[in-house]
Tab-separated table of C-alpha atoms in Angstrom:
chain	number	residue	atom	x	y	z
L	1	LEU	CA	-64.389	98.691	-3.558
L	2	GLU	CA	-61.217	98.676	-1.672
L	3	ARG	CA	-60.051	94.781	-0.581
L	4	PRO	CA	-59.529	94.347	3.433
L	5	SER	CA	-55.701	94.522	4.057
L	6	ASN	CA	-56.414	91.329	5.695
L	7	VAL	CA	-57.473	89.306	2.331
L	8	GLN	CA	-54.656	87.792	-0.051
L	9	SER	CA	-54.657	88.500	-3.668
L	10	GLY	CA	-55.999	85.740	-5.814
L	11	VAL	CA	-56.388	83.678	-2.393
L	12	ASN	CA	-58.843	80.415	-4.241
L	13	HIS	CA	-62.107	79.412	-1.378
L	14	THR	CA	-61.944	75.681	-2.061
L	15	VAL	CA	-64.853	73.968	0.036
L	16	ASN	CA	-64.830	69.751	-0.115
L	17	PHE	CA	-66.798	67.573	0.610
L	18	THR	CA	-67.119	63.806	1.705
L	19	TYR	CA	-68.817	60.950	3.681
L	20	GLN	CA	-68.862	58.071	5.058
L	21	VAL	CA	-71.634	55.108	4.765
L	22	GLY	CA	-71.163	53.312	8.485
L	23	LEU	CA	-74.244	51.893	7.961
L	24	ALA	CA	-76.966	50.918	5.087
L	25	THR	CA	-79.570	47.699	5.138
L	26	ASP	CA	-83.114	47.409	3.900
L	27	SER	CA	-84.541	49.076	7.040
L	28	ALA	CA	-81.534	51.788	7.985
L	29	LEU	CA	-79.032	54.178	6.171
L	30	SER	CA	-76.233	55.644	9.017
L	31	VAL	CA	-74.446	58.798	7.080
L	32	TYR	CA	-70.948	60.604	8.508
L	33	PHE	CA	-71.251	63.630	6.044
L	34	ILE	CA	-67.301	66.096	6.097
L	35	GLY	CA	-67.116	69.738	4.845
L	36	TYR	CA	-63.511	70.871	4.852
L	37	GLY	CA	-62.843	75.005	3.533
L	38	TYR	CA	-60.599	77.018	2.861
L	39	ASN	CA	-61.027	80.841	2.692
L	40	GLY	CA	-58.624	82.775	2.214
L	41	ILE	CA	-60.009	84.918	5.138
L	42	ALA	CA	-59.463	83.040	7.679
L	43	GLY	CA	-55.752	82.063	6.715
L	44	ARG	CA	-56.800	78.106	8.554
L	45	PRO	CA	-59.028	75.619	6.582
L	46	VAL	CA	-62.326	74.371	8.224
L	47	GLN	CA	-63.661	71.317	9.201
L	48	ASP	CA	-66.824	70.784	10.135
L	49	SER	CA	-69.102	67.547	9.820
L	50	PHE	CA	-73.397	65.676	11.000
L	51	THR	CA	-74.119	62.339	10.588
L	52	VAL	CA	-77.610	61.045	9.604
L	53	ASN	CA	-78.872	58.425	11.068
L	54	TYR	CA	-82.496	57.217	8.976
L	55	ASP	CA	-85.097	53.699	10.362
L	56	LEU	CA	-86.101	53.706	7.168
L	57	THR	CA	-88.874	51.706	8.121
L	58	SER	CA	-90.566	54.023	10.607
L	59	GLY	CA	-89.835	57.448	7.571
L	60	LYS	CA	-87.697	58.859	10.245
L	61	GLN	CA	-84.642	60.081	12.066
L	62	LEU	CA	-82.894	58.492	14.775
L	63	ARG	CA	-82.214	60.547	18.222
L	64	LEU	CA	-79.263	58.844	20.224
L	65	SER	CA	-82.249	58.087	23.249
L	66	ASP	CA	-84.250	55.801	20.511
L	67	ILE	CA	-81.906	53.891	20.443
L	68	PHE	CA	-81.302	52.885	24.585
L	69	LYS	CA	-83.629	51.726	27.669
L	70	ARG	CA	-84.142	55.159	28.920
L	71	GLY	CA	-83.238	55.582	32.222
L	72	SER	CA	-79.735	53.291	31.348
L	73	ASN	CA	-77.458	56.170	32.086
L	74	TYR	CA	-76.520	55.870	28.971
L	75	LEU	CA	-74.980	59.327	28.856
L	76	GLU	CA	-72.957	58.874	31.305
L	77	PHE	CA	-71.186	55.063	29.922
L	78	ILE	CA	-70.566	56.664	26.937
L	79	SER	CA	-69.688	60.072	28.843
L	80	ARG	CA	-66.733	57.382	30.873
L	81	ARG	CA	-65.933	55.327	27.579
L	82	CYS	CA	-64.365	58.202	25.481
L	83	THR	CA	-62.604	60.023	28.306
L	84	ASP	CA	-60.936	56.950	29.287
L	85	ASP	CA	-59.885	56.103	25.332
L	86	LEU	CA	-58.706	59.083	24.795
L	87	MET	CA	-56.633	59.237	28.064
L	88	ARG	CA	-55.190	55.882	26.692
L	89	ARG	CA	-54.049	56.881	24.017
L	90	ASP	CA	-52.126	60.390	25.897
L	91	ILE	CA	-54.483	62.408	24.613
L	92	ALA	CA	-56.025	65.482	27.626
L	93	PRO	CA	-59.373	65.960	26.999
L	94	HIS	CA	-61.826	69.743	27.262
L	95	LEU	CA	-64.259	67.350	29.857
L	96	GLN	CA	-66.624	69.859	29.334
L	97	GLY	CA	-66.733	68.678	25.896
L	98	LEU	CA	-67.556	65.332	26.874
L	99	GLY	CA	-69.327	65.536	29.636
L	100	PRO	CA	-73.047	63.803	29.564
L	101	ALA	CA	-75.317	65.406	27.823
L	102	GLU	CA	-77.428	64.709	24.587
L	103	ASP	CA	-75.664	68.091	22.655
L	104	ASN	CA	-72.173	66.565	23.744
L	105	PHE	CA	-72.051	63.119	22.054
L	106	ARG	CA	-74.922	64.723	18.897
L	107	SER	CA	-72.257	63.760	15.974
L	108	TRP	CA	-72.901	58.700	15.700
L	109	GLN	CA	-73.173	56.740	13.295
L	110	ILE	CA	-74.797	52.978	13.589
L	111	THR	CA	-72.303	50.817	11.994
L	112	SER	CA	-72.324	46.360	11.514
L	113	ASN	CA	-70.513	46.049	15.206
L	114	GLY	CA	-71.877	49.690	17.034
L	115	ILE	CA	-71.536	53.259	17.876
L	116	VAL	CA	-69.112	55.888	16.411
L	117	PHE	CA	-68.753	58.798	18.502
L	118	ASN	CA	-66.916	61.673	15.657
L	119	PHE	CA	-65.767	65.047	17.434
L	120	PRO	CA	-65.455	68.166	15.466
L	121	ALA	CA	-61.609	68.710	15.999
L	122	CYS	CA	-61.355	71.870	18.925
L	123	ARG	CA	-64.181	69.597	19.990
L	124	ILE	CA	-62.939	67.684	22.684
L	125	ALA	CA	-58.687	68.374	22.786
L	126	ASN	CA	-56.303	69.874	21.176
L	127	CYS	CA	-56.685	71.415	17.418
L	128	SER	CA	-53.935	69.758	16.556
L	129	GLN	CA	-55.514	66.571	17.105
L	130	GLY	CA	-57.654	66.960	14.146
L	131	GLU	CA	-61.356	65.776	14.499
L	132	LEU	CA	-61.474	62.449	16.630
L	133	SER	CA	-63.488	59.225	16.897
L	134	MET	CA	-64.307	56.448	19.423
L	135	GLN	CA	-66.460	53.212	18.966
L	136	LEU	CA	-67.980	50.708	20.813
L	137	SER	CA	-69.113	47.513	20.294
L	138	PHE	CA	-72.731	46.355	20.600
L	139	ASP	CA	-71.483	44.125	23.297
L	140	GLU	CA	-70.017	46.294	25.968
L	141	LEU	CA	-73.899	48.743	24.885
L	142	GLN	CA	-76.035	45.597	24.198
L	143	PRO	CA	-77.619	46.002	28.639
L	144	MET	CA	-78.453	50.175	27.594
L	145	LEU	CA	-80.334	49.298	24.099
L	146	ASN	CA	-83.288	49.312	23.809
L	147	PRO	CA	-84.641	45.468	23.169
L	148	GLY	CA	-83.938	44.890	19.190
L	149	ILE	CA	-81.573	46.525	18.703
L	150	PRO	CA	-78.818	46.509	16.951
L	151	GLY	CA	-81.380	43.143	15.036
L	152	LYS	CA	-83.827	46.159	14.035
L	153	PHE	CA	-81.300	47.449	11.852
L	154	ASN	CA	-81.041	44.580	9.947
L	155	ILE	CA	-77.276	44.196	11.830
L	156	THR	CA	-76.184	40.448	11.529
L	157	TYR	CA	-74.082	41.176	14.617
L	158	PRO	CA	-72.424	38.214	16.702
């Protein structure tokens, strides 16, 4: 077999996987998984991530819409706040990746202080920015949250 010209001999293929626990209580588990890989073919590292938010009392994985009141326009609020935050950090965002669509905010994590939204490299800004995140506090989200959130998850937030 002949090796393709773009593949270097001796190049290692590596994968690293890590995680961050945002919240772990008797009633909720929120984990952010991050994977990094390198395969000599692409010639650059590859990064991907996802989150798992689990309601342990109901035995179901949580969707973002489970946290917020129906009709509260939470996606518009999240979109606006994330865009404003990036601009304050002098990061020019790709606005289509921050529009008020649930798919744009699919990587989110519950913490004891609020909800963190994670954005993979290249999705909402220049790739050189790397993975970006934004936390919205329960205080600013409170008017849009379903009754009992964050208390439902045994979070003792002020």
